[in-house]
Amino acid sequence: MQPVRKAVFPVAGLGTRFLPATKAVPKEVLPLVDKPLIQYAIDEARAAGITDFIFVTAKGKSALEDYFDSSPELIRSLKAKGKTDLLKAIEPSNMASGSISYIRQQEALGLGHAVWCARHLVGDEPFAVILPDDVIAAETPVLRQMVDAYSETSGNMVAAMQTVPSQISNYGVIDVAEDHGRLVKMAGMVEKPPADEAPSNLAVIGRYILSPQVMRNLSAMKPGAGGEIQLTDAIAAEIASGANVYGLRFDGERYDCGSKAGYLQAIVAFALARPDLAGEFRDFITTTLAEAETGAKAAE
Ligand code: G1P
Protein backbone atom coordinates (compact mmCIF):
# COMPACT_ATOMS: atom_id res chain seq x y z
CA MET A 1 0.00 0.00 0.00
CA GLN A 2 1.33 3.47 -0.92
CA PRO A 3 1.92 5.69 2.12
CA VAL A 4 0.02 8.98 2.45
CA ARG A 5 2.72 11.61 1.98
CA LYS A 6 0.86 14.56 0.55
CA ALA A 7 -1.82 16.78 2.04
CA VAL A 8 -3.95 19.39 0.30
CA PHE A 9 -5.04 22.44 2.29
CA PRO A 10 -7.86 24.35 0.58
CA VAL A 11 -7.33 27.93 1.77
CA ALA A 12 -8.78 29.96 -1.08
CA GLY A 13 -11.99 31.00 0.75
CA LEU A 14 -12.74 34.70 1.22
CA GLY A 15 -13.49 34.30 4.91
CA THR A 16 -16.46 36.64 4.67
CA ARG A 17 -17.80 35.47 8.04
CA PHE A 18 -14.85 37.21 9.66
CA LEU A 19 -15.17 40.55 7.88
CA PRO A 20 -13.95 43.20 8.43
CA ALA A 21 -10.82 41.44 9.86
CA THR A 22 -10.44 39.28 6.74
CA LYS A 23 -10.34 42.35 4.51
CA ALA A 24 -6.63 42.46 5.31
CA VAL A 25 -5.82 39.14 7.03
CA PRO A 26 -6.56 35.69 5.59
CA LYS A 27 -8.76 33.80 8.05
CA GLU A 28 -6.21 30.95 8.16
CA VAL A 29 -3.75 33.35 9.79
CA LEU A 30 -6.15 34.43 12.56
CA PRO A 31 -4.64 33.36 15.87
CA LEU A 32 -5.96 30.66 18.13
CA VAL A 33 -4.26 31.90 21.32
CA ASP A 34 -0.88 32.62 19.70
CA LYS A 35 -0.71 30.24 16.75
CA PRO A 36 -2.41 30.88 13.40
CA LEU A 37 -5.22 28.45 12.59
CA ILE A 38 -3.19 27.04 9.71
CA GLN A 39 -0.35 26.03 12.04
CA TYR A 40 -2.67 23.60 13.87
CA ALA A 41 -3.44 21.95 10.52
CA ILE A 42 0.26 21.72 9.61
CA ASP A 43 1.18 20.28 13.00
CA GLU A 44 -1.56 17.67 12.63
CA ALA A 45 -0.39 16.75 9.13
CA ARG A 46 3.23 16.40 10.26
CA ALA A 47 2.18 14.16 13.14
CA ALA A 48 0.51 11.91 10.55
CA GLY A 49 3.71 11.57 8.52
CA ILE A 50 2.85 14.10 5.79
CA THR A 51 5.95 15.50 4.07
CA ASP A 52 4.42 17.42 1.13
CA PHE A 53 2.11 20.34 1.91
CA ILE A 54 0.00 21.68 -0.94
CA PHE A 55 -1.93 24.91 -0.47
CA VAL A 56 -4.75 25.87 -2.78
CA THR A 57 -4.82 29.64 -2.37
CA ALA A 58 -6.32 32.69 -4.02
CA LYS A 59 -5.71 36.41 -4.32
CA GLY A 60 -5.08 38.19 -1.02
CA LYS A 61 -3.40 35.26 0.76
CA SER A 62 0.17 36.53 0.73
CA ALA A 63 0.28 36.72 4.54
CA LEU A 64 -0.12 32.95 4.55
CA GLU A 65 2.89 32.48 2.27
CA ASP A 66 4.91 34.95 4.34
CA TYR A 67 4.06 33.07 7.50
CA PHE A 68 5.73 29.91 6.17
CA ASP A 69 8.71 31.77 4.76
CA SER A 70 12.07 31.84 6.53
CA SER A 71 12.65 34.91 8.70
CA PRO A 72 16.43 35.32 9.09
CA GLU A 73 16.22 38.82 10.61
CA LEU A 74 13.75 37.73 13.26
CA ILE A 75 15.87 34.67 14.05
CA ARG A 76 19.05 36.79 14.28
CA SER A 77 17.40 39.26 16.61
CA LEU A 78 15.90 36.55 18.87
CA LYS A 79 19.26 34.75 19.01
CA ALA A 80 21.09 37.96 19.90
CA LYS A 81 18.64 38.52 22.76
CA GLY A 82 18.90 34.92 23.94
CA LYS A 83 15.13 34.34 23.46
CA THR A 84 15.33 30.57 23.08
CA ASP A 85 11.66 30.05 23.99
CA LEU A 86 10.53 32.31 21.14
CA LEU A 87 12.98 30.69 18.71
CA LYS A 88 11.36 27.40 19.63
CA ALA A 89 7.89 28.88 19.14
CA ILE A 90 8.58 29.87 15.54
CA GLU A 91 10.27 26.58 14.66
CA PRO A 92 7.11 24.75 13.51
CA SER A 93 6.49 27.46 10.89
CA ASN A 94 9.82 26.63 9.23
CA MET A 95 9.10 24.38 6.31
CA ALA A 96 11.81 22.27 4.68
CA SER A 97 12.82 23.62 1.26
CA GLY A 98 10.54 22.27 -1.43
CA SER A 99 8.08 20.72 1.01
CA ILE A 100 5.42 23.37 0.54
CA SER A 101 3.75 24.37 -2.71
CA TYR A 102 1.04 26.80 -3.65
CA ILE A 103 -1.44 26.61 -6.45
CA ARG A 104 -4.13 29.18 -7.13
CA GLN A 105 -7.81 28.55 -7.50
CA GLN A 106 -8.77 31.25 -9.98
CA GLU A 107 -12.51 30.94 -9.47
CA ALA A 108 -14.46 30.07 -6.31
CA LEU A 109 -16.21 27.02 -7.77
CA GLY A 110 -16.37 24.93 -4.60
CA LEU A 111 -14.32 22.62 -2.37
CA GLY A 112 -14.18 19.86 -4.99
CA HIS A 113 -12.82 22.27 -7.54
CA ALA A 114 -10.24 23.60 -5.06
CA VAL A 115 -8.94 20.09 -4.40
CA TRP A 116 -8.92 19.34 -8.15
CA CYS A 117 -6.69 22.38 -8.71
CA ALA A 118 -3.96 20.42 -6.88
CA ARG A 119 -4.20 17.36 -9.16
CA HIS A 120 -0.80 17.76 -10.86
CA LEU A 121 0.95 18.31 -7.55
CA VAL A 122 -0.73 15.28 -6.00
CA GLY A 123 -0.14 12.95 -8.96
CA ASP A 124 -1.10 9.30 -8.89
CA GLU A 125 -1.02 8.53 -5.18
CA PRO A 126 -3.31 8.62 -2.15
CA PHE A 127 -3.51 12.02 -0.47
CA ALA A 128 -4.99 13.72 2.55
CA VAL A 129 -7.22 16.79 2.58
CA ILE A 130 -7.33 19.00 5.67
CA LEU A 131 -9.83 21.83 6.05
CA PRO A 132 -8.06 24.20 8.48
CA ASP A 133 -11.39 25.67 9.69
CA ASP A 134 -12.01 22.40 11.50
CA VAL A 135 -9.65 22.51 14.45
CA ILE A 136 -9.68 19.32 16.50
CA ALA A 137 -8.18 19.00 19.97
CA ALA A 138 -7.13 15.40 20.39
CA GLU A 139 -4.58 13.41 22.32
CA THR A 140 -3.63 11.58 19.12
CA PRO A 141 -3.99 14.06 16.25
CA VAL A 142 -6.99 13.09 14.11
CA LEU A 143 -5.17 12.63 10.80
CA ARG A 144 -2.77 10.28 12.63
CA GLN A 145 -5.79 8.30 13.90
CA MET A 146 -7.02 8.12 10.32
CA VAL A 147 -3.68 7.11 8.76
CA ASP A 148 -3.40 4.34 11.36
CA ALA A 149 -6.91 3.08 10.63
CA TYR A 150 -6.31 3.41 6.88
CA SER A 151 -3.24 1.18 7.11
CA GLU A 152 -5.69 -1.58 8.06
CA THR A 153 -8.53 -0.76 5.66
CA SER A 154 -6.93 0.96 2.62
CA GLY A 155 -9.51 2.49 0.26
CA ASN A 156 -10.66 5.96 1.35
CA MET A 157 -11.42 7.46 4.74
CA VAL A 158 -13.26 10.50 6.10
CA ALA A 159 -13.49 11.85 9.65
CA ALA A 160 -16.97 11.24 11.06
CA MET A 161 -18.80 12.95 13.93
CA GLN A 162 -22.25 12.37 15.38
CA THR A 163 -24.26 15.55 15.26
CA VAL A 164 -27.76 16.69 16.17
CA PRO A 165 -30.53 16.62 13.53
CA SER A 166 -30.88 20.42 13.64
CA GLN A 167 -27.24 20.80 12.53
CA ILE A 168 -26.94 18.00 10.02
CA SER A 169 -27.76 20.10 6.95
CA ASN A 170 -24.50 22.04 7.43
CA TYR A 171 -22.41 18.99 6.59
CA GLY A 172 -21.59 16.22 4.19
CA VAL A 173 -23.59 13.30 5.60
CA ILE A 174 -22.74 9.59 5.66
CA ASP A 175 -25.09 6.90 4.48
CA VAL A 176 -24.03 3.95 6.63
CA ALA A 177 -23.70 0.50 5.07
CA GLU A 178 -22.05 -1.29 8.01
CA ASP A 179 -21.53 0.18 11.47
CA HIS A 180 -18.53 -1.33 13.24
CA GLY A 181 -18.47 1.24 16.05
CA ARG A 182 -15.33 3.30 15.52
CA LEU A 183 -15.35 2.53 11.80
CA VAL A 184 -18.32 2.68 9.48
CA LYS A 185 -18.37 1.42 5.94
CA MET A 186 -20.19 3.92 3.78
CA ALA A 187 -23.02 3.23 1.35
CA GLY A 188 -23.13 6.84 0.17
CA MET A 189 -22.48 10.45 1.04
CA VAL A 190 -24.71 13.50 0.54
CA GLU A 191 -23.70 17.16 0.73
CA LYS A 192 -25.81 19.33 3.04
CA PRO A 193 -29.14 17.50 2.72
CA PRO A 194 -32.30 18.93 4.31
CA ALA A 195 -32.61 17.42 7.81
CA ASP A 196 -35.58 15.22 6.85
CA GLU A 197 -33.65 13.73 3.92
CA ALA A 198 -30.35 13.12 5.73
CA PRO A 199 -29.37 9.44 5.59
CA SER A 200 -27.96 9.60 9.16
CA ASN A 201 -26.74 12.04 11.81
CA LEU A 202 -23.14 11.15 11.07
CA ALA A 203 -21.43 14.23 9.65
CA VAL A 204 -18.15 14.42 7.76
CA ILE A 205 -15.57 16.71 9.36
CA GLY A 206 -12.75 18.26 7.33
CA ARG A 207 -10.23 15.41 7.23
CA TYR A 208 -10.02 13.00 4.30
CA ILE A 209 -7.68 10.32 2.97
CA LEU A 210 -8.51 9.82 -0.68
CA SER A 211 -7.42 7.59 -3.51
CA PRO A 212 -6.16 9.10 -6.78
CA GLN A 213 -9.41 7.90 -8.35
CA VAL A 214 -11.33 10.52 -6.33
CA MET A 215 -9.14 13.17 -7.98
CA ARG A 216 -10.01 11.69 -11.38
CA ASN A 217 -13.70 11.68 -10.42
CA LEU A 218 -13.44 15.40 -9.67
CA SER A 219 -12.53 16.05 -13.31
CA ALA A 220 -16.01 14.85 -14.28
CA MET A 221 -18.04 16.48 -11.51
CA LYS A 222 -20.89 18.84 -12.35
CA PRO A 223 -21.97 21.52 -9.86
CA GLY A 224 -23.87 19.97 -6.96
CA ALA A 225 -25.23 21.39 -3.68
CA GLY A 226 -25.13 25.19 -3.62
CA GLY A 227 -24.17 25.22 -7.32
CA GLU A 228 -20.60 24.24 -6.36
CA ILE A 229 -18.31 21.38 -7.41
CA GLN A 230 -18.46 19.20 -4.33
CA LEU A 231 -15.75 16.90 -2.96
CA THR A 232 -18.62 14.94 -1.41
CA ASP A 233 -19.98 14.07 -4.88
CA ALA A 234 -16.60 12.76 -6.05
CA ILE A 235 -16.42 10.54 -2.94
CA ALA A 236 -20.02 9.39 -3.48
CA ALA A 237 -19.07 8.45 -7.07
CA GLU A 238 -16.20 6.42 -5.65
CA ILE A 239 -18.59 4.50 -3.38
CA ALA A 240 -21.02 3.99 -6.27
CA SER A 241 -18.21 2.46 -8.35
CA GLY A 242 -17.73 -0.18 -5.65
CA ALA A 243 -14.65 1.28 -3.91
CA ASN A 244 -14.38 1.14 -0.14
CA VAL A 245 -14.93 4.37 1.75
CA TYR A 246 -14.89 4.41 5.55
CA GLY A 247 -15.89 6.94 8.15
CA LEU A 248 -13.79 7.07 11.32
CA ARG A 249 -15.50 8.22 14.51
CA PHE A 250 -12.40 9.99 15.75
CA ASP A 251 -11.44 10.72 19.35
CA GLY A 252 -11.25 14.46 19.92
CA GLU A 253 -13.14 17.72 20.31
CA ARG A 254 -13.85 19.56 17.08
CA TYR A 255 -14.26 23.33 16.82
CA ASP A 256 -15.78 24.98 13.77
CA CYS A 257 -13.38 27.89 13.44
CA GLY A 258 -15.14 28.93 10.24
CA SER A 259 -17.88 30.40 12.46
CA LYS A 260 -17.52 33.14 15.05
CA ALA A 261 -19.08 31.08 17.83
CA GLY A 262 -16.86 28.06 17.10
CA TYR A 263 -13.76 30.22 16.87
CA LEU A 264 -14.48 31.83 20.24
CA GLN A 265 -15.16 28.42 21.81
CA ALA A 266 -11.82 27.19 20.48
CA ILE A 267 -10.00 30.19 21.94
CA VAL A 268 -11.51 29.53 25.37
CA ALA A 269 -10.80 25.78 25.23
CA PHE A 270 -7.24 26.14 23.95
CA ALA A 271 -6.39 28.93 26.41
CA LEU A 272 -7.71 26.84 29.31
CA ALA A 273 -5.52 23.95 28.13
CA ARG A 274 -2.38 26.09 28.27
CA PRO A 275 -0.49 25.80 31.55
CA ASP A 276 0.99 29.31 31.13
CA LEU A 277 -2.44 30.94 30.71
CA ALA A 278 -5.02 28.67 32.33
CA GLY A 279 -4.90 30.03 35.91
CA GLU A 280 -5.37 33.71 35.10
CA PHE A 281 -7.80 32.99 32.28
CA ARG A 282 -9.98 30.74 34.42
CA ASP A 283 -10.18 33.41 37.12
CA PHE A 284 -11.15 36.01 34.53
CA ILE A 285 -13.89 33.81 33.06
CA THR A 286 -15.29 32.93 36.47
CA THR A 287 -15.42 36.58 37.59
CA THR A 288 -16.85 37.76 34.28
CA LEU A 289 -19.58 35.12 34.34
CA ALA A 290 -20.49 35.96 37.94
CA GLU A 291 -20.66 39.67 37.10
CA ALA A 292 -22.77 39.01 34.01
CA GLU A 293 -25.17 36.93 36.13
CA THR A 294 -25.47 39.65 38.77
CA GLY A 295 -26.08 42.21 36.01
CA ALA A 296 -28.76 40.01 34.44
CA LYS A 297 -30.52 39.52 37.80
CA ALA A 298 -30.44 43.26 38.50
CA ALA A 299 -32.02 43.94 35.11
CA GLU A 300 -34.91 41.50 35.80
C1 G1P B 1 -17.25 21.30 3.90
C2 G1P B 1 -17.69 20.02 3.17
C3 G1P B 1 -18.68 19.25 4.03
C4 G1P B 1 -18.10 18.96 5.38
C5 G1P B 1 -17.63 20.27 6.06
C6 G1P B 1 -16.89 19.97 7.35
O1 G1P B 1 -18.35 22.16 3.98
O2 G1P B 1 -18.25 20.37 1.92
O3 G1P B 1 -19.02 18.04 3.38
O4 G1P B 1 -19.05 18.30 6.20
O5 G1P B 1 -16.75 21.00 5.20
O6 G1P B 1 -16.53 21.14 8.01
P1 G1P B 1 -18.20 23.72 4.36
O7 G1P B 1 -18.17 23.80 5.84
O8 G1P B 1 -16.93 24.19 3.73
O9 G1P B 1 -19.42 24.39 3.79
XYZ file of C-alpha atoms and ligand atoms in Angstrom:
316
model
C 0.000 0.000 0.000
C 1.333 3.465 -0.915
C 1.923 5.692 2.119
C 0.020 8.981 2.451
C 2.725 11.614 1.981
C 0.856 14.563 0.552
C -1.819 16.783 2.038
C -3.951 19.387 0.300
C -5.045 22.440 2.294
C -7.857 24.345 0.584
C -7.333 27.930 1.774
C -8.779 29.957 -1.080
C -11.985 31.005 0.745
C -12.743 34.700 1.216
C -13.488 34.295 4.913
C -16.457 36.637 4.671
C -17.803 35.466 8.040
C -14.845 37.215 9.661
C -15.166 40.549 7.881
C -13.949 43.197 8.430
C -10.824 41.441 9.858
C -10.441 39.279 6.737
C -10.338 42.351 4.514
C -6.626 42.458 5.312
C -5.818 39.145 7.030
C -6.560 35.691 5.588
C -8.759 33.799 8.051
C -6.215 30.952 8.161
C -3.746 33.350 9.794
C -6.152 34.427 12.556
C -4.638 33.365 15.874
C -5.962 30.661 18.126
C -4.264 31.902 21.325
C -0.876 32.617 19.702
C -0.710 30.240 16.748
C -2.406 30.884 13.404
C -5.225 28.448 12.587
C -3.185 27.041 9.706
C -0.350 26.030 12.038
C -2.666 23.604 13.866
C -3.435 21.950 10.525
C 0.256 21.725 9.606
C 1.180 20.276 13.005
C -1.557 17.672 12.632
C -0.386 16.751 9.125
C 3.228 16.400 10.260
C 2.177 14.156 13.138
C 0.508 11.905 10.549
C 3.706 11.572 8.520
C 2.847 14.101 5.786
C 5.946 15.497 4.074
C 4.423 17.423 1.132
C 2.106 20.335 1.906
C -0.003 21.684 -0.941
C -1.930 24.907 -0.466
C -4.754 25.874 -2.776
C -4.816 29.642 -2.373
C -6.321 32.694 -4.020
C -5.711 36.406 -4.317
C -5.085 38.193 -1.016
C -3.403 35.258 0.762
C 0.174 36.529 0.726
C 0.277 36.718 4.542
C -0.120 32.953 4.550
C 2.893 32.484 2.274
C 4.909 34.954 4.341
C 4.061 33.067 7.502
C 5.732 29.915 6.168
C 8.713 31.773 4.760
C 12.066 31.844 6.527
C 12.647 34.914 8.703
C 16.434 35.322 9.089
C 16.221 38.824 10.605
C 13.750 37.728 13.258
C 15.873 34.669 14.048
C 19.052 36.788 14.282
C 17.396 39.260 16.609
C 15.895 36.550 18.867
C 19.256 34.747 19.013
C 21.088 37.962 19.901
C 18.637 38.519 22.765
C 18.901 34.918 23.939
C 15.134 34.341 23.458
C 15.328 30.572 23.078
C 11.656 30.050 23.986
C 10.527 32.311 21.138
C 12.983 30.693 18.711
C 11.361 27.403 19.629
C 7.886 28.878 19.144
C 8.581 29.874 15.538
C 10.273 26.580 14.661
C 7.108 24.749 13.505
C 6.487 27.462 10.889
C 9.816 26.634 9.225
C 9.103 24.375 6.306
C 11.808 22.271 4.684
C 12.822 23.616 1.264
C 10.543 22.266 -1.428
C 8.084 20.715 1.013
C 5.421 23.375 0.537
C 3.753 24.369 -2.706
C 1.043 26.800 -3.647
C -1.443 26.612 -6.446
C -4.130 29.181 -7.128
C -7.806 28.548 -7.504
C -8.766 31.247 -9.982
C -12.515 30.944 -9.474
C -14.456 30.074 -6.312
C -16.215 27.025 -7.770
C -16.369 24.926 -4.603
C -14.320 22.625 -2.368
C -14.175 19.855 -4.986
C -12.821 22.274 -7.542
C -10.243 23.604 -5.062
C -8.936 20.087 -4.402
C -8.924 19.337 -8.147
C -6.693 22.383 -8.712
C -3.960 20.416 -6.880
C -4.199 17.360 -9.160
C -0.800 17.757 -10.861
C 0.949 18.307 -7.546
C -0.732 15.279 -5.998
C -0.136 12.950 -8.959
C -1.100 9.300 -8.892
C -1.016 8.534 -5.180
C -3.309 8.623 -2.153
C -3.510 12.019 -0.471
C -4.993 13.721 2.551
C -7.217 16.795 2.578
C -7.326 18.996 5.671
C -9.830 21.830 6.055
C -8.064 24.197 8.477
C -11.387 25.671 9.687
C -12.014 22.402 11.496
C -9.648 22.506 14.447
C -9.677 19.323 16.499
C -8.181 19.004 19.972
C -7.128 15.399 20.392
C -4.583 13.410 22.317
C -3.632 11.577 19.115
C -3.995 14.059 16.246
C -6.986 13.090 14.112
C -5.165 12.633 10.798
C -2.775 10.282 12.627
C -5.786 8.304 13.903
C -7.024 8.118 10.318
C -3.680 7.108 8.764
C -3.395 4.340 11.364
C -6.912 3.081 10.631
C -6.314 3.407 6.877
C -3.244 1.181 7.110
C -5.693 -1.581 8.060
C -8.529 -0.764 5.657
C -6.929 0.957 2.616
C -9.514 2.489 0.260
C -10.664 5.963 1.348
C -11.422 7.463 4.739
C -13.256 10.501 6.096
C -13.485 11.851 9.647
C -16.971 11.244 11.063
C -18.796 12.947 13.933
C -22.246 12.366 15.376
C -24.263 15.549 15.263
C -27.760 16.688 16.174
C -30.525 16.624 13.526
C -30.881 20.425 13.639
C -27.242 20.801 12.535
C -26.945 17.996 10.018
C -27.762 20.098 6.953
C -24.498 22.042 7.429
C -22.409 18.990 6.585
C -21.592 16.217 4.190
C -23.592 13.301 5.601
C -22.737 9.594 5.660
C -25.089 6.898 4.484
C -24.028 3.952 6.633
C -23.702 0.503 5.068
C -22.046 -1.286 8.012
C -21.528 0.177 11.468
C -18.534 -1.329 13.239
C -18.469 1.241 16.046
C -15.328 3.303 15.523
C -15.346 2.534 11.798
C -18.317 2.682 9.479
C -18.372 1.420 5.942
C -20.189 3.920 3.782
C -23.020 3.230 1.350
C -23.126 6.835 0.168
C -22.484 10.448 1.041
C -24.706 13.498 0.543
C -23.698 17.155 0.732
C -25.813 19.334 3.036
C -29.141 17.500 2.722
C -32.304 18.926 4.314
C -32.608 17.416 7.814
C -35.580 15.223 6.847
C -33.647 13.735 3.922
C -30.346 13.121 5.731
C -29.370 9.440 5.593
C -27.961 9.597 9.162
C -26.742 12.039 11.806
C -23.139 11.152 11.065
C -21.425 14.232 9.645
C -18.154 14.417 7.758
C -15.567 16.715 9.358
C -12.750 18.263 7.334
C -10.227 15.408 7.226
C -10.019 12.996 4.300
C -7.684 10.325 2.973
C -8.513 9.819 -0.679
C -7.418 7.590 -3.506
C -6.162 9.098 -6.775
C -9.405 7.897 -8.345
C -11.329 10.518 -6.334
C -9.136 13.170 -7.975
C -10.007 11.687 -11.381
C -13.696 11.676 -10.416
C -13.442 15.398 -9.669
C -12.529 16.052 -13.307
C -16.007 14.846 -14.282
C -18.038 16.475 -11.512
C -20.887 18.837 -12.353
C -21.967 21.521 -9.865
C -23.872 19.971 -6.958
C -25.228 21.392 -3.676
C -25.133 25.194 -3.620
C -24.171 25.220 -7.320
C -20.596 24.240 -6.364
C -18.315 21.379 -7.411
C -18.457 19.196 -4.326
C -15.753 16.902 -2.963
C -18.621 14.939 -1.414
C -19.984 14.073 -4.877
C -16.595 12.756 -6.055
C -16.416 10.543 -2.942
C -20.016 9.390 -3.480
C -19.072 8.450 -7.067
C -16.200 6.420 -5.651
C -18.588 4.503 -3.378
C -21.022 3.994 -6.274
C -18.209 2.463 -8.346
C -17.730 -0.184 -5.652
C -14.651 1.281 -3.906
C -14.375 1.138 -0.138
C -14.927 4.371 1.752
C -14.890 4.406 5.547
C -15.888 6.942 8.153
C -13.787 7.072 11.316
C -15.500 8.219 14.507
C -12.398 9.994 15.749
C -11.441 10.716 19.347
C -11.251 14.462 19.917
C -13.141 17.716 20.306
C -13.850 19.564 17.081
C -14.263 23.331 16.820
C -15.781 24.984 13.767
C -13.377 27.895 13.441
C -15.136 28.925 10.238
C -17.882 30.396 12.455
C -17.518 33.141 15.048
C -19.084 31.077 17.830
C -16.864 28.055 17.096
C -13.756 30.224 16.865
C -14.480 31.829 20.241
C -15.161 28.423 21.811
C -11.822 27.185 20.478
C -9.997 30.188 21.939
C -11.507 29.527 25.368
C -10.798 25.778 25.233
C -7.243 26.139 23.954
C -6.392 28.931 26.406
C -7.714 26.836 29.312
C -5.521 23.950 28.132
C -2.382 26.093 28.266
C -0.488 25.803 31.546
C 0.989 29.305 31.131
C -2.439 30.945 30.713
C -5.019 28.672 32.332
C -4.898 30.032 35.910
C -5.365 33.713 35.097
C -7.800 32.992 32.282
C -9.985 30.738 34.416
C -10.183 33.414 37.124
C -11.147 36.006 34.530
C -13.894 33.811 33.063
C -15.292 32.933 36.473
C -15.420 36.577 37.585
C -16.846 37.760 34.276
C -19.581 35.122 34.340
C -20.485 35.960 37.939
C -20.665 39.669 37.099
C -22.769 39.013 34.013
C -25.173 36.933 36.127
C -25.470 39.649 38.775
C -26.078 42.205 36.009
C -28.757 40.006 34.437
C -30.519 39.523 37.802
C -30.441 43.264 38.502
C -32.016 43.935 35.111
C -34.914 41.502 35.795
C -17.247 21.296 3.903
C -17.688 20.020 3.175
C -18.683 19.247 4.030
C -18.095 18.956 5.384
C -17.634 20.270 6.057
C -16.894 19.974 7.351
O -18.348 22.160 3.978
O -18.249 20.372 1.919
O -19.019 18.039 3.382
O -19.050 18.303 6.195
O -16.745 21.001 5.204
O -16.526 21.137 8.010
P -18.198 23.721 4.360
O -18.167 23.803 5.840
O -16.933 24.190 3.733
O -19.417 24.389 3.787
